[in-house]
Coordinates of C-alpha atoms and ligand atoms in Angstrom, one line a residue:
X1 CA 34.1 -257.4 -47.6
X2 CA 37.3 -258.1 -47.1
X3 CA 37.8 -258.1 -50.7
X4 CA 36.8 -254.9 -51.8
X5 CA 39.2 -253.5 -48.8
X6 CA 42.1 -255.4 -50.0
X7 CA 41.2 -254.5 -54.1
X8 CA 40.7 -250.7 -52.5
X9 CA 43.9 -250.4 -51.1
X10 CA 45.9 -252.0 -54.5
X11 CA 43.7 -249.5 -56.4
X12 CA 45.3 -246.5 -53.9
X13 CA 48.6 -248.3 -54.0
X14 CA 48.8 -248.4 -57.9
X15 CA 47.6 -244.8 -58.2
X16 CA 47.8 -242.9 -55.7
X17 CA 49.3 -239.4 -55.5
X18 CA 51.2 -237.8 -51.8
X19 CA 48.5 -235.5 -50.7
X20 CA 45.2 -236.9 -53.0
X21 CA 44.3 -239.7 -50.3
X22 CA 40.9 -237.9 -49.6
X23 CA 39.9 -238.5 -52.9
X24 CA 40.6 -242.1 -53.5
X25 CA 38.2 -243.0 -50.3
X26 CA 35.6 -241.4 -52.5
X27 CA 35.5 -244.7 -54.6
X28 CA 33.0 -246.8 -54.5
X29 CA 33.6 -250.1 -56.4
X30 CA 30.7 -252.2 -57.7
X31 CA 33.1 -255.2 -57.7
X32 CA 36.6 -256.6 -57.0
X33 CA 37.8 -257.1 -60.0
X34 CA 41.3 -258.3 -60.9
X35 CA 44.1 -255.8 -62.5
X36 CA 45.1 -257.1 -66.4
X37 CA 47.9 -257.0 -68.0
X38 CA 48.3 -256.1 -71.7
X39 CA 51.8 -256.0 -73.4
X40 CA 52.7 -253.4 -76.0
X41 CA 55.4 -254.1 -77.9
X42 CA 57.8 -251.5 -80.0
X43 CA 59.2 -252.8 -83.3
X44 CA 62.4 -251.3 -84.2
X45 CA 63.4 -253.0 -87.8
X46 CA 66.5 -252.2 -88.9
X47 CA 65.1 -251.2 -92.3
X48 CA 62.1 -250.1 -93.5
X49 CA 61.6 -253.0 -95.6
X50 CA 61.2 -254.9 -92.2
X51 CA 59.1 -252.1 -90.9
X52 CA 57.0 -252.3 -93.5
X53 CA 56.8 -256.2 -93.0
X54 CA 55.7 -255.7 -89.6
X55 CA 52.8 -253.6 -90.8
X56 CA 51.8 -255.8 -93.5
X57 CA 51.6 -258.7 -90.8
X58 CA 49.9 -256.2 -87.9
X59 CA 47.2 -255.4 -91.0
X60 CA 46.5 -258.5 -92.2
X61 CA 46.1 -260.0 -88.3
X62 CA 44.4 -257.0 -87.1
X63 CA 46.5 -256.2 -84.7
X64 CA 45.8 -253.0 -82.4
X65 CA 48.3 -250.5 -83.5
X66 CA 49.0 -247.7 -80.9
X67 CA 51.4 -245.7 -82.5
X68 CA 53.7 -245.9 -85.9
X69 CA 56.8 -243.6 -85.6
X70 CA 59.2 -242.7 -88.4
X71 CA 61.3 -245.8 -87.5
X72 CA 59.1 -247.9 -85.7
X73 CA 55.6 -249.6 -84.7
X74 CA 54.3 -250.1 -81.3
X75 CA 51.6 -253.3 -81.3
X76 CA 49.0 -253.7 -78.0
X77 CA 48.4 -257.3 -77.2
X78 CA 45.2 -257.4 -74.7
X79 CA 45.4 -259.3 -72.0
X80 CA 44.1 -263.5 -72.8
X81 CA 45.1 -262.8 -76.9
X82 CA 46.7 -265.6 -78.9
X83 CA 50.3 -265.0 -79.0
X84 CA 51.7 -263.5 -82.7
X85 CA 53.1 -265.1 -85.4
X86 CA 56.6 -265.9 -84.9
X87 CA 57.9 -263.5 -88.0
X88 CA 57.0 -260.7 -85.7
X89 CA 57.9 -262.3 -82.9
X90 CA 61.7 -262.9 -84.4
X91 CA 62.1 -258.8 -85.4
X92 CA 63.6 -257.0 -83.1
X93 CA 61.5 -254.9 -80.1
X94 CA 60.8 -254.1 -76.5
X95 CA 58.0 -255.3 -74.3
X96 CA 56.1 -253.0 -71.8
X97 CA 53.5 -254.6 -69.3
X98 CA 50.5 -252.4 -70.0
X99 CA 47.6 -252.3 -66.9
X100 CA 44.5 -252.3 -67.5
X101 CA 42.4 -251.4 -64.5
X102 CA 38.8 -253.7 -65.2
X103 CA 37.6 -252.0 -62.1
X104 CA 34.4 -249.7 -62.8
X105 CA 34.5 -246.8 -60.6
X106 CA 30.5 -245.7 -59.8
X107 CA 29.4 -242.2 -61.1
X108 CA 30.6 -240.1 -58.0
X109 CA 28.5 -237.3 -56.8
X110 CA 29.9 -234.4 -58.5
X111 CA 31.5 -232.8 -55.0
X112 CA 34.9 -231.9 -56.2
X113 CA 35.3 -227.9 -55.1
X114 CA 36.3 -226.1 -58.5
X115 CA 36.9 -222.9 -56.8
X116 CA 40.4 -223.3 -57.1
X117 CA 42.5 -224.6 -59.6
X118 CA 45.5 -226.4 -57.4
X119 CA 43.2 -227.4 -54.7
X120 CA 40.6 -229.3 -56.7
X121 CA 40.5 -233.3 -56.1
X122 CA 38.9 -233.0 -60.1
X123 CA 42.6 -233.4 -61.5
X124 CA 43.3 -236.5 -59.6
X125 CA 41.3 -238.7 -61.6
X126 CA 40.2 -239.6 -64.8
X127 CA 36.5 -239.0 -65.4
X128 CA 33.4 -240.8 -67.0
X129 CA 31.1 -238.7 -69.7
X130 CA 28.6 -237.7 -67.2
X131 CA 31.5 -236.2 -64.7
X132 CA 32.9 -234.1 -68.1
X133 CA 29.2 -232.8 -68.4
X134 CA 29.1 -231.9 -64.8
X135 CA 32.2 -230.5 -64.8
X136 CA 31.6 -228.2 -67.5
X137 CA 28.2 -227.0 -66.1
X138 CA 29.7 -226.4 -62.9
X139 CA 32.3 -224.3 -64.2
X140 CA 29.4 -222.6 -65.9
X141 CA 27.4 -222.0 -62.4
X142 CA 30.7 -220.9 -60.9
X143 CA 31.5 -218.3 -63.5
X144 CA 28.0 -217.6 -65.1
X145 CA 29.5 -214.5 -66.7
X146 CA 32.4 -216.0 -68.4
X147 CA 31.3 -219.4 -69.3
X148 CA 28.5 -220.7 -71.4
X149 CA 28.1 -224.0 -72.4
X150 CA 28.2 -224.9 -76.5
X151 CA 25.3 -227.7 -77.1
X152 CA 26.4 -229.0 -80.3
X153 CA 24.3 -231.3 -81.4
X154 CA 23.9 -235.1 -80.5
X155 CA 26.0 -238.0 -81.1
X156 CA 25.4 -241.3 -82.5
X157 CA 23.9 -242.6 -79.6
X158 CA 21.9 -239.6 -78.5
X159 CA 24.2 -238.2 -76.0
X160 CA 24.4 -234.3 -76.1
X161 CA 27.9 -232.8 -77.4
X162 CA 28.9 -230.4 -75.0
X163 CA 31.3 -227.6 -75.1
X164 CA 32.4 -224.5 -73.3
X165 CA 32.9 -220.9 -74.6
X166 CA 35.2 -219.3 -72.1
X167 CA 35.3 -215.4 -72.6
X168 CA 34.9 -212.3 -70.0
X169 CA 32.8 -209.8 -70.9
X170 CA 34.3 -207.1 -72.7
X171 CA 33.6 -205.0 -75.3
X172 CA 36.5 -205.2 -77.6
X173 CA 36.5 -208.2 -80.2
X174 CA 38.8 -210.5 -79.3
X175 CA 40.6 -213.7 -80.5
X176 CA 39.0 -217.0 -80.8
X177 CA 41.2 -220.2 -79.9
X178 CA 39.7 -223.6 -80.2
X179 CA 41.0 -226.2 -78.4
X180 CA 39.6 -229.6 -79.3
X181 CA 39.9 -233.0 -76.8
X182 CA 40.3 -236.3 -78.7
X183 CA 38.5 -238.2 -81.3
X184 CA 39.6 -241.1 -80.5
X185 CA 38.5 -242.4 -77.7
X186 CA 41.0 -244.2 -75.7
X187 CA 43.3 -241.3 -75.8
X188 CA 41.9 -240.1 -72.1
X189 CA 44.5 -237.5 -71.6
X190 CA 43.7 -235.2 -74.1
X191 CA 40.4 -235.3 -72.8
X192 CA 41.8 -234.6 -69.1
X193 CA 43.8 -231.5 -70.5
X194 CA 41.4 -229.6 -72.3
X195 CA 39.2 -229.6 -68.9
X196 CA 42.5 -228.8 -67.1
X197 CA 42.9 -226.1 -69.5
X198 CA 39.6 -224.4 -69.1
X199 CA 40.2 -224.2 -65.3
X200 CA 43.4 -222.9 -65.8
X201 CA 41.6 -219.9 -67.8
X202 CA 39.2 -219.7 -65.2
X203 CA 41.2 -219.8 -62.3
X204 CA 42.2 -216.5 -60.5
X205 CA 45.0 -215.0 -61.5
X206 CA 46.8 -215.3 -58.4
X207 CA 46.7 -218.7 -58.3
X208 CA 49.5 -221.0 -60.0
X209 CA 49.5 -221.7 -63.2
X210 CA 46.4 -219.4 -63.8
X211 CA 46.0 -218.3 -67.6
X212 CA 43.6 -216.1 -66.8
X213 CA 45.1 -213.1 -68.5
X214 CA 44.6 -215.0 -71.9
X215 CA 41.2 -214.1 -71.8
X216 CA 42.0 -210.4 -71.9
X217 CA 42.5 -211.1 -75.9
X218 CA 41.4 -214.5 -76.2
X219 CA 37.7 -215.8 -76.3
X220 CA 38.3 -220.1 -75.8
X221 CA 35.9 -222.8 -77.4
X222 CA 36.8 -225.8 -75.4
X223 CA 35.5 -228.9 -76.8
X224 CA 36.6 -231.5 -74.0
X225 CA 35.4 -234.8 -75.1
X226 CA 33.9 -234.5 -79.2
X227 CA 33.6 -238.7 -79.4
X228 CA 31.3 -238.9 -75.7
X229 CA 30.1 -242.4 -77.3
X230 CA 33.6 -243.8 -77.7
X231 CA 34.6 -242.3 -74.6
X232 CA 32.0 -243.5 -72.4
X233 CA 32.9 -246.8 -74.4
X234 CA 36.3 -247.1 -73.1
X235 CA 35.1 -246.9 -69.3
X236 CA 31.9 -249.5 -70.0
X237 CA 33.6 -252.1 -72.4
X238 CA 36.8 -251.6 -73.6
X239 CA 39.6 -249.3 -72.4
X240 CA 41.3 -248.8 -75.9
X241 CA 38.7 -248.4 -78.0
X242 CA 38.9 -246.0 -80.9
X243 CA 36.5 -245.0 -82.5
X244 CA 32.7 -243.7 -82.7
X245 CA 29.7 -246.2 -82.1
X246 CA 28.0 -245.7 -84.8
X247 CA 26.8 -248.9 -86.3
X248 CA 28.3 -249.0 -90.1
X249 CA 28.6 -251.1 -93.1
X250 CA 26.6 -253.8 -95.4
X251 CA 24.2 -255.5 -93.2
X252 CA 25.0 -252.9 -90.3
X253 CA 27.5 -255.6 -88.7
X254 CA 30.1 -252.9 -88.1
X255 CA 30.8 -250.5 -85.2
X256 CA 32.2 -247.3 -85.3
X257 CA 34.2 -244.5 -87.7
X258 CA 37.7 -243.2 -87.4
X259 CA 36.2 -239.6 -86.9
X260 CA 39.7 -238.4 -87.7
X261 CA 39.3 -239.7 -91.2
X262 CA 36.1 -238.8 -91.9
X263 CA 36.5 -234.8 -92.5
X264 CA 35.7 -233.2 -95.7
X265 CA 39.4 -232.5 -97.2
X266 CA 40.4 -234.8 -99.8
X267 CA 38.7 -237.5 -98.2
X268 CA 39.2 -240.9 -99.1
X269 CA 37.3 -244.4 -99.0
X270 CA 40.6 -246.2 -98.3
X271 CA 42.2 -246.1 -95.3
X272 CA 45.6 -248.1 -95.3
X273 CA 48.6 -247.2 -93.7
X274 CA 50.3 -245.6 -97.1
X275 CA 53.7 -246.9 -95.9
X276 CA 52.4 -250.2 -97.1
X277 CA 52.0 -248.6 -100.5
X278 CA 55.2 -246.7 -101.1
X279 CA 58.6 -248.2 -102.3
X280 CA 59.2 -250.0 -105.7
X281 CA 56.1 -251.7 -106.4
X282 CA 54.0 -248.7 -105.2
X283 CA 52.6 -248.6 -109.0
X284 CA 51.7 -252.1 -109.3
X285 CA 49.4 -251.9 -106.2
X286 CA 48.4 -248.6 -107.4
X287 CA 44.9 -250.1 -107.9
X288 CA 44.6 -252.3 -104.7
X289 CA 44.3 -248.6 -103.3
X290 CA 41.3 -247.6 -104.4
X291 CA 39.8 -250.3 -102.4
X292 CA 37.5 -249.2 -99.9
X293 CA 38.6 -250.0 -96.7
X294 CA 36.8 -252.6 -94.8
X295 CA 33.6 -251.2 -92.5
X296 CA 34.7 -253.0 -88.9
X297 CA 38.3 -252.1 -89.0
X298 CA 40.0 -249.7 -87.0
X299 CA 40.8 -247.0 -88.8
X300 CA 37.4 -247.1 -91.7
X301 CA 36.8 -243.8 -92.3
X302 CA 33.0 -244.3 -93.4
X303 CA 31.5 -243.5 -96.8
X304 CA 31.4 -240.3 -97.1
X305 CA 33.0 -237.3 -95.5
X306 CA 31.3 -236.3 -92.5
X307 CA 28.9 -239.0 -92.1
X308 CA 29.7 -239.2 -88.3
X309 CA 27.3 -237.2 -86.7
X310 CA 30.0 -235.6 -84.3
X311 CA 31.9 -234.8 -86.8
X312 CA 29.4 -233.2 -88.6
X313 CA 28.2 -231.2 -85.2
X314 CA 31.4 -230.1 -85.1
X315 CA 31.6 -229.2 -88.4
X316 CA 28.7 -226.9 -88.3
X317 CA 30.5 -225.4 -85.0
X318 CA 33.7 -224.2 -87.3
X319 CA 31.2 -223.3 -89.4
X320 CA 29.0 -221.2 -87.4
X321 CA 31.9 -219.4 -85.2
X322 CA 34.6 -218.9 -88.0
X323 CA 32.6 -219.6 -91.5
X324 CA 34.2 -222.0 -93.9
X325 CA 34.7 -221.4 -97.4
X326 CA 34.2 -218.1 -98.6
X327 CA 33.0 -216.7 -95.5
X328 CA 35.8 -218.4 -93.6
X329 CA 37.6 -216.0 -91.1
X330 CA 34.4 -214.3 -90.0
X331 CA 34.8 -215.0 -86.6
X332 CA 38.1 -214.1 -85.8
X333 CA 39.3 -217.6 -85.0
X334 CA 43.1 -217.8 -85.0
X335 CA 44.3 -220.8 -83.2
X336 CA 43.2 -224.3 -83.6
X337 CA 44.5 -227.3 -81.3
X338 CA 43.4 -230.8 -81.7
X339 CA 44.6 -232.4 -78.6
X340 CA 45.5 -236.1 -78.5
X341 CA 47.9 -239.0 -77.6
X342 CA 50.2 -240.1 -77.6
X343 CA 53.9 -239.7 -79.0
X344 CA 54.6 -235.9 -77.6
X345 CA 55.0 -234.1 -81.1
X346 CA 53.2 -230.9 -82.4
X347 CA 52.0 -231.1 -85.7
X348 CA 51.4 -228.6 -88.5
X349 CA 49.5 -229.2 -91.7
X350 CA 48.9 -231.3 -94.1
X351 CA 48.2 -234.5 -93.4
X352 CA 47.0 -235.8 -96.4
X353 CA 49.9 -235.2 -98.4
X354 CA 53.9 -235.0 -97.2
X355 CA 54.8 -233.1 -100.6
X356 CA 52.6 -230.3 -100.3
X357 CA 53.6 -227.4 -98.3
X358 CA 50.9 -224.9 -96.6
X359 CA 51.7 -221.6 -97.6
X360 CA 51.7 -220.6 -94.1
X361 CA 54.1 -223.0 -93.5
X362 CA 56.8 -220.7 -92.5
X363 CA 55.0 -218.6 -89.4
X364 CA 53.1 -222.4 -88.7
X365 CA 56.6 -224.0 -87.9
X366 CA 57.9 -220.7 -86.3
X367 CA 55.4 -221.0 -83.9
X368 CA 55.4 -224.4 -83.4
X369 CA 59.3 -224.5 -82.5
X370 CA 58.6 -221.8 -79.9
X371 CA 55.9 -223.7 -78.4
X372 CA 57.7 -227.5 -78.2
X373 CA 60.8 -225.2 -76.8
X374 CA 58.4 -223.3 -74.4
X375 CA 56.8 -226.9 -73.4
X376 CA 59.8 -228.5 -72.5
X377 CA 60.8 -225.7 -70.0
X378 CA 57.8 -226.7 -67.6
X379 CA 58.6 -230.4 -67.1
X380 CA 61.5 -231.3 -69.7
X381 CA 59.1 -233.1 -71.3
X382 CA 60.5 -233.3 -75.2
X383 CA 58.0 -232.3 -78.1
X384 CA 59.0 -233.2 -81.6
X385 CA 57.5 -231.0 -84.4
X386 CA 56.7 -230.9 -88.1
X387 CA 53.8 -231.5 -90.3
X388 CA 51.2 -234.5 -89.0
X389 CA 52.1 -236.6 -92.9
X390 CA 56.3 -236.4 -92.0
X391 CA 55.6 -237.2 -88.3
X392 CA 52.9 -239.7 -88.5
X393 CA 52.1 -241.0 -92.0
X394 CA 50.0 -239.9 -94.9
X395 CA 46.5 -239.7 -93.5
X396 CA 43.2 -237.9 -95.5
X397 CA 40.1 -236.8 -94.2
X398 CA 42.2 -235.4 -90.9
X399 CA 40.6 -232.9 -89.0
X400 CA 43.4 -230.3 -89.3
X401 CA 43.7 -230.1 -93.1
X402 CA 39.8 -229.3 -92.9
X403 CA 40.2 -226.6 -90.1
X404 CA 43.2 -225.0 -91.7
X405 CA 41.9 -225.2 -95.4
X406 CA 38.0 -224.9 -95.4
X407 CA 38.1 -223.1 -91.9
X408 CA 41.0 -220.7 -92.6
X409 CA 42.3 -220.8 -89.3
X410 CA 46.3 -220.1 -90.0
X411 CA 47.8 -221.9 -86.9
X412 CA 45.8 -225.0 -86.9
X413 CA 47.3 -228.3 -84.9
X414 CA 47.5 -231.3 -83.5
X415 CA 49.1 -231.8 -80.5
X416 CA 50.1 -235.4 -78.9
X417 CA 50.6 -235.4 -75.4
X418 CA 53.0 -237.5 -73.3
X419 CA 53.9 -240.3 -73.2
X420 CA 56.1 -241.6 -75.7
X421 CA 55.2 -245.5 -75.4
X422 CA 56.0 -246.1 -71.6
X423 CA 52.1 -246.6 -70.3
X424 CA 50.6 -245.3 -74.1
X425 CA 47.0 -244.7 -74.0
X426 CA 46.8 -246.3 -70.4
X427 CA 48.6 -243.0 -68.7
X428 CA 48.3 -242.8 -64.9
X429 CA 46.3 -240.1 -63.5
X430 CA 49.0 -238.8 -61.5
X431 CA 50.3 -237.4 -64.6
X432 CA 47.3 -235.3 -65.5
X433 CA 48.2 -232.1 -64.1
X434 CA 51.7 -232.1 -65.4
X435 CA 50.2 -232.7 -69.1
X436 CA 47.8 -229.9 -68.3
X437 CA 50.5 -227.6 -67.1
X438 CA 53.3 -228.1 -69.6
X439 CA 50.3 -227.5 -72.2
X440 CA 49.2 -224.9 -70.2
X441 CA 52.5 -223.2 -71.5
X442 CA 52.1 -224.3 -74.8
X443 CA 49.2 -222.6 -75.6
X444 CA 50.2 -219.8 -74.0
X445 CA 53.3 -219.2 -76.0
X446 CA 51.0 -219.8 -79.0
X447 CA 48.7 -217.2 -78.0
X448 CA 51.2 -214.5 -77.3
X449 CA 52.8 -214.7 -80.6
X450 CA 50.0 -214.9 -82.3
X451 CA 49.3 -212.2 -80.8
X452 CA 52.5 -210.1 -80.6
X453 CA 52.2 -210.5 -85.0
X454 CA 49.0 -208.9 -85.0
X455 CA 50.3 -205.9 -82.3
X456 CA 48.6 -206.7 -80.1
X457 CA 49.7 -206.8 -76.4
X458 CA 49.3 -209.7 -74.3
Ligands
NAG1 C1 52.9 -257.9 -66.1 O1 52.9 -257.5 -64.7 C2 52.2 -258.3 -63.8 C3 52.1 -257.6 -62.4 O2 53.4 -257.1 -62.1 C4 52.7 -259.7 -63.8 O3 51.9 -260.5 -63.0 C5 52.7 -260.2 -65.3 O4 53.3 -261.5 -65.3 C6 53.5 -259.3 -66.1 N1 53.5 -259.8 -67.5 C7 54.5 -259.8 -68.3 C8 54.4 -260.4 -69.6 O5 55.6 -259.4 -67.9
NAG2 C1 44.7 -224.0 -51.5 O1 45.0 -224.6 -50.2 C2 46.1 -224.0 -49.5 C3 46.3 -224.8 -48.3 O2 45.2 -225.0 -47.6 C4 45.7 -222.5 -49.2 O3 46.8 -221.9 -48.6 C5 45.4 -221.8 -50.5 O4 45.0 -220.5 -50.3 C6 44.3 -222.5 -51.3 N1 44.2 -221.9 -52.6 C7 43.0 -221.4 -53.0 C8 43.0 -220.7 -54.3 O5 41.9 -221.6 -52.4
NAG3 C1 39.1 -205.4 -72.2 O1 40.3 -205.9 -72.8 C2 41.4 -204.9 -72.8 C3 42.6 -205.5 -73.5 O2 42.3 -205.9 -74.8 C4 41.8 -204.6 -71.4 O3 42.8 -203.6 -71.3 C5 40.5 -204.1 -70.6 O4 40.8 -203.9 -69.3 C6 39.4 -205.1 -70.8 N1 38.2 -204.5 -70.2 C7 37.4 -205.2 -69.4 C8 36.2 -204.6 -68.9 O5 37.6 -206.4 -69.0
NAG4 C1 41.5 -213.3 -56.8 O1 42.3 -213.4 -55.7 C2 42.6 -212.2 -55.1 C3 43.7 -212.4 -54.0 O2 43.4 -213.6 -53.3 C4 41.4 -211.5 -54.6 O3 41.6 -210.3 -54.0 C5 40.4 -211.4 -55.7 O4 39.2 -210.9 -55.3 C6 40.2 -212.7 -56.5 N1 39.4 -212.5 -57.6 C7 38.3 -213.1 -57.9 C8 37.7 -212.7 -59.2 O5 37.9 -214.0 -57.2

């Protein structure tokens, strides 16, 4: 007894927010349960030989990469792992003490008021699978006339993928904007946005930071949670999980797909971080490439294109709503957003290739300038832009290549929310509603010049 008081009151301690007290008592914990402590390191070589180095060892020990930036290479180390070899140890890097919470939160009874967007306690709090299912058919019951709910199929596991269409009735066609939550499933606070950003559409204009007006010339598809598997993963088993659960690979000894790889534009069996393949010798490995990559790592992109079933549900969503291919445009889609963690850049196509240009490229980064500018004004929060291959690393099989190409959907993205390495994937909760704001503005500034190209006002 005296326990679970004591591990309750670190719990409020560690997370709590001035004025969310009432929510924390809602907790119930099944167990005391000790807080962990993972370290993520940063690399910074001095030269990309060395970065490349660093990789090559991270690869080969299978390290958990969180992030790879233009000059560096952050590397989780969970809590109890065997400490790394000393040649990483010896290059250059900084150490943050990640937390990882092993307490398990019960299902709560779904009692958070949604009738208002700033007086919710739904924003204070990360939320299980279930609680993003309730949330979104509460929103429905709330607003039966501008919300339905998007079953998209089921996921590798049998769960139902659930979406929401968010559009008042009105009889002049309007825009569509799709705004996708993460594929990967440890990156909860692209998950916590896209529900913040359907209540911000639904909340009443009066209210503060209400985007309600959007939906004058906006229809929204807001897909909170594509990966519910992997998500519901990361709250059962293991925080930082990744990918899908579907069981892969010779023998079926392998779990899960890197859903992000497995879309159908030049989709590829390997799967290594290309850095390792560029520089001098890049011909003499040439073949090594062609390998594929190896069924239980991290980032295997399965066998085939679309062989996850989510990604093939959402697939036949884009298809359905937008057409692909020759019918593509049907729908009147004109904003994608792929939201997802972490680094704080916006990202245009292609990923699959840094050399090749989208002819849209021009309006693409026009936009995309305006929105990083218009994103930083709500919290200073900095947002650096460009295409996904010059910002991250050459990647096939991405999501936003598909959308942009087969889809046709001109301002197609992928934004990654805060932060830039401080907590990584493990982001307090206190932070959710300023991520959901400054996005908030984001898409707004998206949406009005899309918009204001087409004449229309907004
Ligand atoms: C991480 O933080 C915890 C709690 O403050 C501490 O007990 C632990 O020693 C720290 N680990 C490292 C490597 O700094
Ligand atoms: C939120 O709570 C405040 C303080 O109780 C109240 O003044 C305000 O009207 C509430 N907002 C909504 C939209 O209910
Ligand atoms: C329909 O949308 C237009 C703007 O496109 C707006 O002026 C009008 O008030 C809307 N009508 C209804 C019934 O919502
Ligand atoms: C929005 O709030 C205003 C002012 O509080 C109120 O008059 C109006 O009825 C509300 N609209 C809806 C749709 O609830």
């Amino acid at each position: 007894m005296h326990l679970l008081t004591f591990q309750h009151l670190l719990w409020s301690a560690a997370f709590s927010l001035p004025g969310v007290v009432a929510i924390i008592e809602q907790h119930v914990f099944e167990a005391p349960a000790p807080q962990t402590h993972g370290i993520l390191r940063r690399f910074v070589p001095d030269d990309s030989t060395s970065l490349i180095e660093v990789l090559r060892i991270a690869q080969a020990e299978e390290l958990d990469i969180w992030q790879i930036g233009k000059d560096s290479v952050d590397i989780y180390s969970p809590p109890f792992s065997p400490s790394l070899p000393r040649a990483l140890l010896s290059t250059q890097h900084s150490i943050n003490n990640i937390s990882v919470p092993e307490l398990r939160p019960r299902l709560r009874h779904p009692n958070w008021d949604l009738s208002s967007l700033e007086n919710t306690s739904f924003h204070a709090e990360f939320h299980r699978q279930t609680e993003v299912d309730a949330f979104m058919t509460d929103l429905a019951r709330l607003h039966p006339d501008s919300v339905s709910i998007l079953q998209l199929g089921h996921s590798g596991e049998e769960r139902e993928m659930l979406g929401m269409k968010i559009s008042t009735p009105n009889k002049t066609a309007k825009l569509g904007f799709i705004v996708l939550g993460p594929q990967h499933a440890r990156e909860w606070v692209a998950t916590s946005t896209a529900l913040y950003l359907a209540h911000a559409l639904l909340a009443n204009a009066s209210e503060p930071h209400s985007l309600a007006y959007l939906l004058d010339v906006y229809d929204f598809h807001i897909i909170p949670s594509p990966n519910p598997d992997g998500y519901e993963y990361t709250w059962e088993a293991d925080r930082f999980w990744y990918k899908n659960r579907q069981i892969v690979g010779p023998g079926a000894k392998c779990i899960g797909i890197d859903m992000n790889r497995n879309w159908g534009d030049h989709w590829k069996p390997h799967a290594k971080y290309p850095l390792l393949w560029e520089g001098d010798d890049f011909k003499k490995k040439k073949k090594k490439k062609t390998e594929p990559a190896d069924p239980c790592s991290h980032w295997y992109p399965g066998h085939r294109a679309f062989e996850a079933p989510e990604v093939n549900n959402l697939a036949n969503y884009i298809t359905k709503v937008n057409g692909v291919g020759k019918g593509a445009g049907k729908g009147g889609i004109a904003a994608f957003l792929d939201l997802r963690s972490y680094g704080q850049m916006l990202a245009a196509p292609y990923s699959y290739k840094c050399d090749k240009i989208p002819k849209d490229a021009e309006d693409q980064m026009e936009a995309l300038l305006g929105a990083a500018q218009a994103g930083k004004s709500a919290y200073g929060t900095q947002f650096t832009t460009g295409t996904l291959c010059e910002l991250l690393y050459r990647a096939p099989g991405n999501i936003i290549d598909y959308v942009y190409k087969a889809a046709s959907i001109k301002y197609t993205y992928a934004a990654f929310l805060r932060d830039t390495g401080t907590y990584g994937f493990a982001i307090p909760p206190a932070w959710i509603r300023p991520v959901g704001e400054e996005t908030g503005v984001m898409i707004e500034y998206l949406a009005r010049f899309i918009a204001r190209q087409r004449g229309i006002p907004l």
